[in-house]
mmCIF file of C-alpha atoms in Angstrom:
data_model
loop_
_atom_site.group_PDB
_atom_site.id
_atom_site.type_symbol
_atom_site.label_atom_id
_atom_site.label_comp_id
_atom_site.label_asym_id
_atom_site.label_seq_id
_atom_site.Cartn_x
_atom_site.Cartn_y
_atom_site.Cartn_z
ATOM 1 C CA UNK A 293 3.759 21.353 1.897
ATOM 2 C CA UNK A 294 5.361 18.117 2.856
ATOM 3 C CA UNK A 295 5.280 16.610 6.248
ATOM 4 C CA UNK A 296 8.189 14.876 8.090
ATOM 5 C CA UNK A 297 10.938 13.821 5.737
ATOM 6 C CA UNK A 298 12.930 10.746 6.375
ATOM 7 C CA UNK A 299 16.619 10.253 6.012
ATOM 8 C CA UNK A 300 19.016 7.427 6.806
ATOM 9 C CA UNK A 301 22.590 8.060 7.397
ATOM 10 C CA UNK A 302 24.812 5.634 9.226
ATOM 11 C CA UNK A 303 25.662 7.130 12.680
ATOM 12 C CA UNK A 304 29.377 5.880 12.330
ATOM 13 C CA UNK A 305 31.689 5.387 9.597
ATOM 14 C CA UNK A 306 35.495 5.119 9.069
ATOM 15 C CA UNK A 307 37.252 7.796 6.830
ATOM 16 C CA UNK A 308 37.411 6.533 3.190
ATOM 17 C CA UNK A 309 34.273 4.518 3.465
ATOM 18 C CA UNK A 310 31.620 4.911 0.877
ATOM 19 C CA UNK A 311 28.298 5.113 2.556
ATOM 20 C CA UNK A 312 24.714 5.129 1.162
ATOM 21 C CA UNK A 313 22.490 7.930 2.023
ATOM 22 C CA UNK A 314 18.683 7.388 1.723
ATOM 23 C CA UNK A 315 15.854 9.908 1.853
ATOM 24 C CA UNK A 316 12.125 9.860 1.408
ATOM 25 C CA UNK A 317 9.643 12.696 1.716
ATOM 26 C CA UNK A 318 5.906 12.773 1.452
ATOM 27 C CA UNK A 319 4.703 15.074 -1.306
ATOM 28 C CA UNK A 320 1.882 15.106 -3.908
ATOM 29 C CA UNK A 321 3.924 16.247 -6.875
ATOM 30 C CA UNK A 322 1.210 17.678 -8.874
ATOM 31 C CA UNK A 323 2.485 17.651 -12.363
ATOM 32 C CA UNK A 324 0.591 20.529 -13.885
ATOM 33 C CA UNK A 325 -0.726 18.241 -16.656
ATOM 34 C CA UNK A 326 -3.827 17.245 -14.945
ATOM 35 C CA UNK A 327 -7.185 18.915 -15.327
ATOM 36 C CA UNK A 328 -9.883 19.388 -12.675
ATOM 37 C CA UNK A 329 -12.582 16.858 -13.671
ATOM 38 C CA UNK A 330 -15.367 19.353 -12.820
ATOM 39 C CA UNK A 331 -14.231 22.611 -14.082
ATOM 40 C CA UNK A 332 -11.863 21.484 -16.857
ATOM 41 C CA UNK A 333 -9.147 23.913 -15.705
ATOM 42 C CA UNK A 334 -5.517 22.915 -15.376
ATOM 43 C CA UNK A 335 -4.358 22.120 -11.760
ATOM 44 C CA UNK A 336 -1.223 24.258 -11.426
ATOM 45 C CA UNK A 337 2.169 22.544 -11.063
ATOM 46 C CA UNK A 338 3.327 21.971 -7.484
ATOM 47 C CA UNK A 339 6.353 19.745 -7.310
ATOM 48 C CA UNK A 340 9.725 19.708 -5.388
ATOM 49 C CA UNK A 341 12.051 21.141 -7.730
ATOM 50 C CA UNK A 342 15.312 20.989 -5.851
ATOM 51 C CA UNK A 343 17.063 18.673 -3.398
ATOM 52 C CA UNK A 344 20.150 19.616 -1.822
ATOM 53 C CA UNK A 345 22.443 17.991 0.716
ATOM 54 C CA UNK A 346 25.063 19.932 2.489
ATOM 55 C CA UNK A 347 27.820 18.593 4.704
ATOM 56 C CA UNK A 348 29.300 21.111 7.199
ATOM 57 C CA UNK A 349 27.844 23.860 5.078
ATOM 58 C CA UNK A 350 29.319 22.718 1.742
ATOM 59 C CA UNK A 351 27.121 21.203 -0.926
ATOM 60 C CA UNK A 352 27.854 17.618 -1.683
ATOM 61 C CA UNK A 353 24.912 16.593 -3.518
ATOM 62 C CA UNK A 354 22.161 18.405 -5.347
ATOM 63 C CA UNK A 355 19.628 17.629 -8.026
ATOM 64 C CA UNK A 356 16.800 19.451 -9.932
ATOM 65 C CA UNK A 357 13.594 17.688 -10.230
ATOM 66 C CA UNK A 358 11.033 17.762 -12.894
ATOM 67 C CA UNK A 359 7.311 16.686 -13.434
ATOM 68 C CA UNK A 360 8.102 13.048 -14.152
ATOM 69 C CA UNK A 361 9.375 12.397 -10.531
ATOM 70 C CA UNK A 362 6.823 10.287 -8.798
ATOM 71 C CA UNK A 363 4.816 11.316 -5.625
ATOM 72 C CA UNK A 364 6.360 10.696 -2.364
ATOM 73 C CA UNK A 365 9.941 10.854 -3.966
ATOM 74 C CA UNK A 366 12.773 8.513 -2.883
ATOM 75 C CA UNK A 367 16.415 9.635 -3.405
ATOM 76 C CA UNK A 368 19.599 7.736 -2.583
ATOM 77 C CA UNK A 369 23.106 8.491 -3.290
ATOM 78 C CA UNK A 370 26.669 7.505 -2.143
ATOM 79 C CA UNK A 371 29.038 9.728 -0.307
ATOM 80 C CA UNK A 372 32.851 9.145 0.474
ATOM 81 C CA UNK A 373 33.478 9.792 4.253
ATOM 82 C CA UNK A 374 36.179 12.185 5.151
ATOM 83 C CA UNK A 375 35.475 13.687 8.624
ATOM 84 C CA UNK A 376 32.931 14.116 11.174
ATOM 85 C CA UNK A 377 30.100 16.622 10.763
ATOM 86 C CA UNK A 378 26.570 17.123 10.146
ATOM 87 C CA UNK A 379 24.437 16.495 6.909
ATOM 88 C CA UNK A 380 21.614 18.885 6.058
ATOM 89 C CA UNK A 381 19.037 17.937 3.624
ATOM 90 C CA UNK A 382 16.745 20.587 1.948
ATOM 91 C CA UNK A 383 13.807 20.084 -0.260
ATOM 92 C CA UNK A 384 12.241 23.128 -2.162
ATOM 93 C CA UNK A 385 8.892 23.130 -3.945
ATOM 94 C CA UNK A 386 7.386 25.347 -6.513
ATOM 95 C CA UNK A 387 5.554 27.435 -3.914
ATOM 96 C CA UNK A 388 8.994 28.241 -2.454
ATOM 97 C CA UNK A 389 8.397 26.284 0.743
ATOM 98 C CA UNK A 390 11.380 24.420 2.108
ATOM 99 C CA UNK A 391 11.709 21.533 4.446
ATOM 100 C CA UNK A 392 14.930 20.477 5.912
ATOM 101 C CA UNK A 393 16.396 17.763 8.072
ATOM 102 C CA UNK A 394 19.675 17.183 9.774
ATOM 103 C CA UNK A 395 21.770 14.025 10.475
ATOM 104 C CA UNK A 396 25.170 13.659 12.235
ATOM 105 C CA UNK A 397 27.848 11.499 11.053
ATOM 106 C CA UNK A 398 30.748 10.603 13.405
ATOM 107 C CA UNK A 399 34.095 9.181 11.895
ATOM 108 C CA UNK A 400 35.482 6.560 14.118
ATOM 109 C CA UNK B 151 7.998 -25.802 -47.898
ATOM 110 C CA UNK B 152 5.179 -27.298 -46.005
ATOM 111 C CA UNK B 153 7.408 -29.603 -44.045
ATOM 112 C CA UNK B 154 9.847 -26.793 -43.012
ATOM 113 C CA UNK B 155 6.920 -24.892 -41.720
ATOM 114 C CA UNK B 156 5.764 -27.743 -39.667
ATOM 115 C CA UNK B 157 9.138 -28.216 -38.119
ATOM 116 C CA UNK B 158 9.429 -24.629 -37.083
ATOM 117 C CA UNK B 159 6.101 -24.721 -35.523
ATOM 118 C CA UNK B 160 7.226 -27.741 -33.559
ATOM 119 C CA UNK B 161 10.356 -25.954 -32.265
ATOM 120 C CA UNK B 162 8.195 -23.008 -31.259
ATOM 121 C CA UNK B 163 5.942 -24.985 -29.271
ATOM 122 C CA UNK B 164 8.834 -26.624 -27.327
ATOM 123 C CA UNK B 165 10.501 -23.184 -26.805
ATOM 124 C CA UNK B 166 7.260 -21.825 -25.442
ATOM 125 C CA UNK B 167 6.589 -24.779 -23.118
ATOM 126 C CA UNK B 168 9.921 -24.893 -21.403
ATOM 127 C CA UNK B 169 10.109 -21.551 -19.630
ATOM 128 C CA UNK B 170 6.657 -21.602 -18.533
ATOM 129 C CA UNK B 171 7.289 -24.967 -16.579
ATOM 130 C CA UNK B 172 10.522 -23.491 -15.201
ATOM 131 C CA UNK B 173 9.079 -20.364 -13.815
ATOM 132 C CA UNK B 174 6.334 -22.386 -12.035
ATOM 133 C CA UNK B 175 8.499 -24.623 -9.983
ATOM 134 C CA UNK B 176 11.776 -22.466 -9.503
ATOM 135 C CA UNK B 177 10.889 -20.016 -6.716
ATOM 136 C CA UNK B 178 10.740 -20.713 -3.117
ATOM 137 C CA UNK B 179 8.644 -17.855 -1.667
ATOM 138 C CA UNK B 180 8.908 -18.811 2.107
ATOM 139 C CA UNK B 181 6.262 -17.225 4.172
ATOM 140 C CA UNK B 182 4.599 -15.612 1.220
ATOM 141 C CA UNK B 183 3.309 -19.057 -0.092
ATOM 142 C CA UNK B 184 1.103 -21.241 2.073
ATOM 143 C CA UNK B 185 0.069 -24.387 0.097
ATOM 144 C CA UNK B 186 -1.493 -23.223 -3.015
ATOM 145 C CA UNK B 187 -2.120 -19.764 -1.582
ATOM 146 C CA UNK B 188 0.393 -17.128 -2.948
ATOM 147 C CA UNK B 189 0.574 -13.561 -1.793
ATOM 148 C CA UNK B 190 0.460 -10.788 -4.298
ATOM 149 C CA UNK B 191 4.148 -10.408 -3.443
ATOM 150 C CA UNK B 192 4.949 -13.394 -5.395
ATOM 151 C CA UNK B 193 3.580 -12.060 -8.424
ATOM 152 C CA UNK B 194 5.204 -8.673 -8.097
ATOM 153 C CA UNK B 195 8.440 -7.670 -9.971
ATOM 154 C CA UNK B 196 11.730 -7.978 -7.967
ATOM 155 C CA UNK B 197 12.154 -4.229 -8.039
ATOM 156 C CA UNK B 198 8.705 -3.811 -6.410
ATOM 157 C CA UNK B 199 9.329 -6.441 -3.828
ATOM 158 C CA UNK B 200 12.605 -4.565 -2.935
ATOM 159 C CA UNK B 201 10.612 -1.392 -2.201
ATOM 160 C CA UNK B 202 8.358 -3.372 0.089
ATOM 161 C CA UNK B 203 11.165 -5.200 1.827
ATOM 162 C CA UNK B 204 12.960 -2.130 3.007
ATOM 163 C CA UNK B 205 10.838 -0.321 5.821
ATOM 164 C CA UNK B 206 12.673 2.950 4.972
ATOM 165 C CA UNK B 207 12.120 2.880 1.309
ATOM 166 C CA UNK B 208 8.483 1.649 1.520
ATOM 167 C CA UNK B 209 6.291 4.707 0.960
ATOM 168 C CA UNK B 210 3.435 3.242 2.726
ATOM 169 C CA UNK B 211 5.293 3.533 5.974
ATOM 170 C CA UNK B 212 4.736 7.372 5.693
ATOM 171 C CA UNK B 213 1.198 6.649 6.152
ATOM 172 C CA UNK B 214 1.778 4.263 9.136
ATOM 173 C CA UNK B 215 3.716 7.187 10.709
ATOM 174 C CA UNK B 216 0.925 9.478 10.054
ATOM 175 C CA UNK B 217 -1.422 6.973 11.761
ATOM 176 C CA UNK B 218 0.991 6.658 14.679
ATOM 177 C CA UNK B 219 0.610 10.558 15.162
ATOM 178 C CA UNK B 220 -3.166 10.502 14.858
ATOM 179 C CA UNK B 221 -3.340 7.673 17.527
ATOM 180 C CA UNK B 222 -2.343 10.114 19.951
ATOM 181 C CA UNK B 223 -4.172 13.264 18.678
ATOM 182 C CA UNK B 224 -7.222 14.284 20.757
ATOM 183 C CA UNK B 225 -10.356 14.886 18.514
ATOM 184 C CA UNK B 226 -14.053 15.379 18.887
ATOM 185 C CA UNK B 227 -16.211 16.832 21.708
ATOM 186 C CA UNK B 228 -15.418 14.061 24.080
ATOM 187 C CA UNK B 229 -11.735 15.319 24.008
ATOM 188 C CA UNK B 230 -10.340 11.843 23.554
ATOM 189 C CA UNK B 231 -7.700 10.243 21.428
ATOM 190 C CA UNK B 232 -7.591 6.480 20.379
ATOM 191 C CA UNK B 233 -4.805 6.286 22.960
ATOM 192 C CA UNK B 234 -7.156 7.425 25.895
ATOM 193 C CA UNK B 235 -9.025 4.183 25.806
ATOM 194 C CA UNK B 236 -6.791 1.740 23.810
ATOM 195 C CA UNK B 237 -3.450 2.785 25.336
ATOM 196 C CA UNK B 238 -0.444 1.081 23.594
ATOM 197 C CA UNK B 239 -1.413 0.058 20.025
ATOM 198 C CA UNK B 240 1.237 -2.538 19.680
ATOM 199 C CA UNK B 241 -0.566 -4.319 22.481
ATOM 200 C CA UNK B 242 -4.213 -3.731 22.037
ATOM 201 C CA UNK B 243 -4.338 -3.794 18.366
ATOM 202 C CA UNK B 244 -2.179 -6.939 17.962
ATOM 203 C CA UNK B 245 -4.597 -9.217 16.467
ATOM 204 C CA UNK B 246 -6.760 -6.854 14.581
ATOM 205 C CA UNK B 247 -5.155 -6.954 11.157
ATOM 206 C CA UNK B 248 -5.137 -10.733 10.876
ATOM 207 C CA UNK B 249 -8.832 -11.302 12.156
ATOM 208 C CA UNK B 250 -10.971 -8.524 10.673
ATOM 209 C CA UNK B 251 -13.576 -8.319 9.243
ATOM 210 C CA UNK B 252 -15.581 -9.500 12.254
ATOM 211 C CA UNK B 253 -19.254 -9.810 13.225
ATOM 212 C CA UNK B 254 -19.978 -6.984 15.609
ATOM 213 C CA UNK B 255 -22.806 -8.098 17.878
ATOM 214 C CA UNK B 256 -23.752 -4.527 19.064
ATOM 215 C CA UNK B 257 -24.611 -3.435 15.592
ATOM 216 C CA UNK B 258 -25.716 -6.747 14.219
ATOM 217 C CA UNK B 259 -23.479 -6.789 11.135
ATOM 218 C CA UNK B 260 -20.161 -7.497 9.763
ATOM 219 C CA UNK B 261 -17.505 -4.701 10.455
ATOM 220 C CA UNK B 262 -14.037 -4.058 8.908
ATOM 221 C CA UNK B 263 -11.330 -1.934 10.403
ATOM 222 C CA UNK B 264 -12.382 1.225 8.563
ATOM 223 C CA UNK B 265 -16.003 0.963 9.680
ATOM 224 C CA UNK B 266 -14.904 0.151 13.317
ATOM 225 C CA UNK B 267 -12.694 3.210 13.463
ATOM 226 C CA UNK B 268 -15.546 5.610 12.208
ATOM 227 C CA UNK B 269 -17.988 3.976 14.759
ATOM 228 C CA UNK B 270 -15.474 4.687 17.521
ATOM 229 C CA UNK B 271 -15.082 8.254 16.189
ATOM 230 C CA UNK B 272 -18.773 9.106 16.179
ATOM 231 C CA UNK B 273 -19.956 7.122 19.214
ATOM 232 C CA UNK B 274 -16.887 7.405 21.678
ATOM 233 C CA UNK B 275 -15.077 10.366 20.571
ATOM 234 C CA UNK B 276 -17.984 12.485 19.302
ATOM 235 C CA UNK B 277 -15.809 13.399 16.171
ATOM 236 C CA UNK B 278 -16.615 13.490 12.533
ATOM 237 C CA UNK B 279 -16.226 10.257 10.730
ATOM 238 C CA UNK B 280 -13.415 10.122 8.210
ATOM 239 C CA UNK B 281 -13.888 9.576 4.581
ATOM 240 C CA UNK B 282 -13.136 5.976 3.399
ATOM 241 C CA UNK B 283 -10.100 6.536 1.433
ATOM 242 C CA UNK B 284 -8.866 9.944 3.067
ATOM 243 C CA UNK B 285 -5.230 10.373 4.131
ATOM 244 C CA UNK B 286 -6.290 10.052 7.894
ATOM 245 C CA UNK B 287 -8.336 6.941 7.430
ATOM 246 C CA UNK B 288 -5.653 5.107 5.418
ATOM 247 C CA UNK B 289 -3.057 6.232 7.820
ATOM 248 C CA UNK B 290 -4.977 4.894 10.790
ATOM 249 C CA UNK B 291 -5.799 1.691 9.067
ATOM 250 C CA UNK B 292 -2.331 1.204 7.934
ATOM 251 C CA UNK B 293 -1.019 1.848 11.509
ATOM 252 C CA UNK B 294 -3.486 -0.524 13.098
ATOM 253 C CA UNK B 295 -2.955 -3.303 10.643
ATOM 254 C CA UNK B 296 0.701 -2.873 10.823
ATOM 255 C CA UNK B 297 0.564 -4.085 14.485
ATOM 256 C CA UNK B 298 -0.361 -7.523 13.209
ATOM 257 C CA UNK B 299 2.639 -7.487 10.599
ATOM 258 C CA UNK B 300 3.713 -10.924 9.929
ATOM 259 C CA UNK B 301 0.858 -12.701 11.645
ATOM 260 C CA UNK B 302 -0.992 -15.350 9.609
ATOM 261 C CA UNK B 303 -4.537 -14.174 8.400
ATOM 262 C CA UNK B 304 -7.058 -15.927 10.508
ATOM 263 C CA UNK B 305 -10.698 -14.623 10.031
ATOM 264 C CA UNK B 306 -13.663 -16.320 11.521
ATOM 265 C CA UNK B 307 -16.293 -17.399 9.093
ATOM 266 C CA UNK B 308 -18.630 -19.553 11.107
ATOM 267 C CA UNK B 309 -21.310 -18.605 13.823
ATOM 268 C CA UNK B 310 -22.678 -15.107 13.092
ATOM 269 C CA UNK B 311 -20.343 -14.365 10.150
ATOM 270 C CA UNK B 312 -21.470 -17.465 8.233
ATOM 271 C CA UNK B 313 -24.300 -15.803 6.294
ATOM 272 C CA UNK B 314 -21.846 -12.946 5.371
ATOM 273 C CA UNK B 315 -19.304 -15.372 4.250
ATOM 274 C CA UNK B 316 -21.851 -17.153 2.028
ATOM 275 C CA UNK B 317 -22.817 -13.893 0.507
ATOM 276 C CA UNK B 318 -19.195 -13.016 -0.124
ATOM 277 C CA UNK B 319 -18.559 -16.351 -1.951
ATOM 278 C CA UNK B 320 -21.644 -15.839 -4.016
ATOM 279 C CA UNK B 321 -20.467 -12.402 -5.019
ATOM 280 C CA UNK B 322 -17.039 -13.851 -5.873
ATOM 281 C CA UNK B 323 -18.485 -16.380 -8.084
ATOM 282 C CA UNK B 324 -21.166 -14.333 -9.712
ATOM 283 C CA UNK B 325 -20.652 -13.091 -13.262
ATOM 284 C CA UNK B 326 -21.217 -9.236 -13.523
ATOM 285 C CA UNK B 327 -20.644 -6.337 -15.886
ATOM 286 C CA UNK B 328 -20.767 -6.133 -19.675
ATOM 287 C CA UNK B 329 -17.754 -8.385 -19.789
ATOM 288 C CA UNK B 330 -19.786 -10.794 -17.838
ATOM 289 C CA UNK B 331 -16.799 -11.924 -15.557
ATOM 290 C CA UNK B 332 -16.560 -13.007 -12.043
ATOM 291 C CA UNK B 333 -13.779 -12.460 -9.606
ATOM 292 C CA UNK B 334 -12.810 -16.128 -9.981
ATOM 293 C CA UNK B 335 -12.300 -15.916 -13.692
ATOM 294 C CA UNK B 336 -9.178 -13.902 -13.228
ATOM 295 C CA UNK B 337 -7.954 -14.711 -9.774
ATOM 296 C CA UNK B 338 -8.720 -18.435 -9.427
ATOM 297 C CA UNK B 339 -8.817 -19.760 -13.135
ATOM 298 C CA UNK B 340 -6.030 -17.372 -14.517
ATOM 299 C CA UNK B 341 -3.885 -16.418 -11.565
ATOM 300 C CA UNK B 342 -0.246 -16.148 -12.817
ATOM 301 C CA UNK B 343 -1.218 -15.667 -16.504
ATOM 302 C CA UNK B 344 -0.946 -12.219 -18.312
ATOM 303 C CA UNK B 345 -3.859 -9.970 -18.680
ATOM 304 C CA UNK B 346 -2.418 -7.520 -21.371
ATOM 305 C CA UNK B 347 0.711 -6.260 -19.872
ATOM 306 C CA UNK B 348 0.004 -7.232 -16.119
ATOM 307 C CA UNK B 349 0.320 -10.586 -14.277
ATOM 308 C CA UNK B 350 -2.827 -11.546 -12.623
ATOM 309 C CA UNK B 351 -2.509 -12.428 -8.945
ATOM 310 C CA UNK B 352 -4.626 -14.525 -6.853
ATOM 311 C CA UNK B 353 -6.247 -11.257 -5.540
ATOM 312 C CA UNK B 354 -5.281 -11.844 -1.796
ATOM 313 C CA UNK B 355 -6.099 -9.124 0.608
ATOM 314 C CA UNK B 356 -3.414 -9.597 3.286
ATOM 315 C CA UNK B 357 -1.327 -6.564 2.166
ATOM 316 C CA UNK B 358 -4.046 -3.894 2.388
ATOM 317 C CA UNK B 359 -4.126 -0.872 2.502
ATOM 318 C CA UNK B 360 -1.635 -1.402 -0.262
ATOM 319 C CA UNK B 361 0.652 1.358 -1.627
ATOM 320 C CA UNK B 362 0.180 1.004 -5.313
ATOM 321 C CA UNK B 363 2.796 2.769 -7.614
ATOM 322 C CA UNK B 364 0.003 3.450 -10.093
ATOM 323 C CA UNK B 365 -2.097 5.266 -7.474
ATOM 324 C CA UNK B 366 0.998 6.943 -5.972
ATOM 325 C CA UNK B 367 -0.601 6.558 -2.574
ATOM 326 C CA UNK B 368 -2.071 3.599 -0.462
ATOM 327 C CA UNK B 369 -5.555 2.489 -1.192
ATOM 328 C CA UNK B 370 -8.124 0.402 0.595
ATOM 329 C CA UNK B 371 -9.302 -3.109 -0.407
ATOM 330 C CA UNK B 372 -12.674 -1.694 -1.317
ATOM 331 C CA UNK B 373 -11.007 0.768 -3.645
ATOM 332 C CA UNK B 374 -9.288 -2.138 -5.295
ATOM 333 C CA UNK B 375 -12.768 -3.975 -5.499
ATOM 334 C CA UNK B 376 -14.278 -0.799 -7.228
ATOM 335 C CA UNK B 377 -11.556 -0.782 -9.733
ATOM 336 C CA UNK B 378 -11.995 -4.334 -10.574
ATOM 337 C CA UNK B 379 -15.616 -3.943 -11.013
ATOM 338 C CA UNK B 380 -15.162 -1.071 -13.193
ATOM 339 C CA UNK B 381 -12.760 -2.986 -15.376
ATOM 340 C CA UNK B 382 -15.368 -5.700 -16.133
ATOM 341 C CA UNK B 383 -17.638 -2.799 -16.779
ATOM 342 C CA UNK B 384 -19.980 -3.261 -13.940
ATOM 343 C CA UNK B 385 -21.299 -0.600 -11.696
ATOM 344 C CA UNK B 386 -19.164 -0.732 -8.518
ATOM 345 C CA UNK B 387 -20.585 -0.585 -4.990
ATOM 346 C CA UNK B 388 -19.762 1.913 -2.380
ATOM 347 C CA UNK B 389 -16.666 1.575 -0.399
ATOM 348 C CA UNK B 390 -17.656 0.320 3.018
ATOM 349 C CA UNK B 391 -21.010 -1.224 1.698
ATOM 350 C CA UNK B 392 -22.553 -4.317 2.786
ATOM 351 C CA UNK B 393 -21.675 -5.982 -0.461
ATOM 352 C CA UNK B 394 -18.021 -5.247 -0.312
ATOM 353 C CA UNK B 395 -17.849 -6.165 3.344
ATOM 354 C CA UNK B 396 -19.056 -9.671 2.642
ATOM 355 C CA UNK B 397 -16.544 -9.882 -0.322
ATOM 356 C CA UNK B 398 -13.867 -8.634 2.023
ATOM 357 C CA UNK B 399 -14.568 -11.605 4.387
ATOM 358 C CA UNK B 400 -14.370 -14.129 1.676
ATOM 359 C CA UNK B 401 -11.326 -12.650 0.169
ATOM 360 C CA UNK B 402 -9.549 -12.737 3.440
ATOM 361 C CA UNK B 403 -10.570 -16.250 3.938
ATOM 362 C CA UNK B 404 -8.944 -17.205 0.706
ATOM 363 C CA UNK B 405 -5.802 -15.910 2.064
ATOM 364 C CA UNK B 406 -6.147 -17.728 5.416
ATOM 365 C CA UNK B 407 -2.530 -18.498 6.547
ATOM 366 C CA UNK B 408 -0.762 -15.786 4.560
ATOM 367 C CA UNK B 409 1.049 -13.131 6.702
ATOM 368 C CA UNK B 410 -0.234 -9.652 7.204
ATOM 369 C CA UNK B 411 1.973 -7.483 4.930
ATOM 370 C CA UNK B 412 0.410 -4.051 5.496
ATOM 371 C CA UNK B 413 1.731 -1.750 3.916
ATOM 372 C CA UNK B 414 2.421 -3.937 0.959
ATOM 373 C CA UNK B 415 3.690 -2.334 -2.398
ATOM 374 C CA UNK B 416 2.325 -3.245 -5.671
ATOM 375 C CA UNK B 417 2.593 -1.983 -9.247
#
C-alpha cells in the first residue's frame, strides 16, 4: 500500500516533558463512495483504518480511522516522557497490509 | 420610516467599507510579496499556510522524496538514471525551477520542465515517457523545482522566447468559453475578491507543482489551466500543448521576482 511513512520524534527529552509526535503517510484513502466513471461500478473502499503507536511494547496511542480522513493522512499527538525507549508506529489498511516505522527516544 | 431606513443603509455602508480597507493594508508578507505581485500564499488561509511552512507536515514533500528516489533509479534500454549524467541535483538543477520554461534551440520550441524530462527519457535514457500528471512525473518535477526553492522567478522572455511570450500574453487577455472570460478578468481585475466561497488569487505559478487539498495530491500548472478553462466553460487544451506552454511562460513572467515555493499547498 503506502510507501515510506514519515515520523518526527525528538531524539532527546527530559523526564516529565510533554513532546509532540508527528506522522505522515502516503496513501490514496479510497473512500468506497466513488464510482468508476467508465463502468459505473463502485470502487471498493481501501483506507487505513487503524493507527497505533507503541512505546517499549505498550500501546500509548491508537486511533480508528474512517472514510472522511483525507488522502496522505497526517497525525500528531502529545506524549509525556517517562523513560528512554523506542516508539513503534503501525498503520493498517483495509487490505490487511501494515506498514511500521520505529523511532528512538533518549531521556537525558 | 423612510428616514430610518436611510440612516441604517448609511451605517451598513460604513461597516462594510472599514474592514476591507484594513485587510488590504495590514499584512506584511515578506518575501511572498514583491511590489504589487503577491504569491498565492498570501491569499491562502492561515491553516493552509501552516501546512506549507512545515516541511514535515507538507504532503507535497512526499512527492519530492519520491522524485529523489527516481533520480537515482536506472530506467530504459540505455541503463541510465538521471544521476548518471546530471550527478548531484542540488548543484546541476539549481536554477531550473526559477528559469523554466526556456526556448530549447535543438527542438526549436519552448520547453517546460515536464517536457524536458520526457525528452531526456526518450532520447538519452531510451525509456518510456511519463504521463504528464502521473505520480512519477509530479515527483520528478517537484524534486527538480525544489532545488530552486526560495530563488526569485527569473524567466527569459526576449530573443527566441519573445514570440512565445507574445502568444501567452494574447492567450491571457483573450476572452474564451461560454462565460466569455479571459484569465485577466479574475486574476488581474478581481484578485483578492471573492468568487463564490473562494478568494481569487493573482494566479501566480511560482508554487507549482502545488499540493491542492481539493485534489488530495499535487498537480501541474497545466492541470490548473485546464481547470480554469473548464470553469469558464471553454474546451481545455492538452497538458504540455504549445498553447499552455506559451501561457506558462507569460504566467511565470507575471510572477517575476516571487520565490519558488515548490511544493506549495493551496485549498
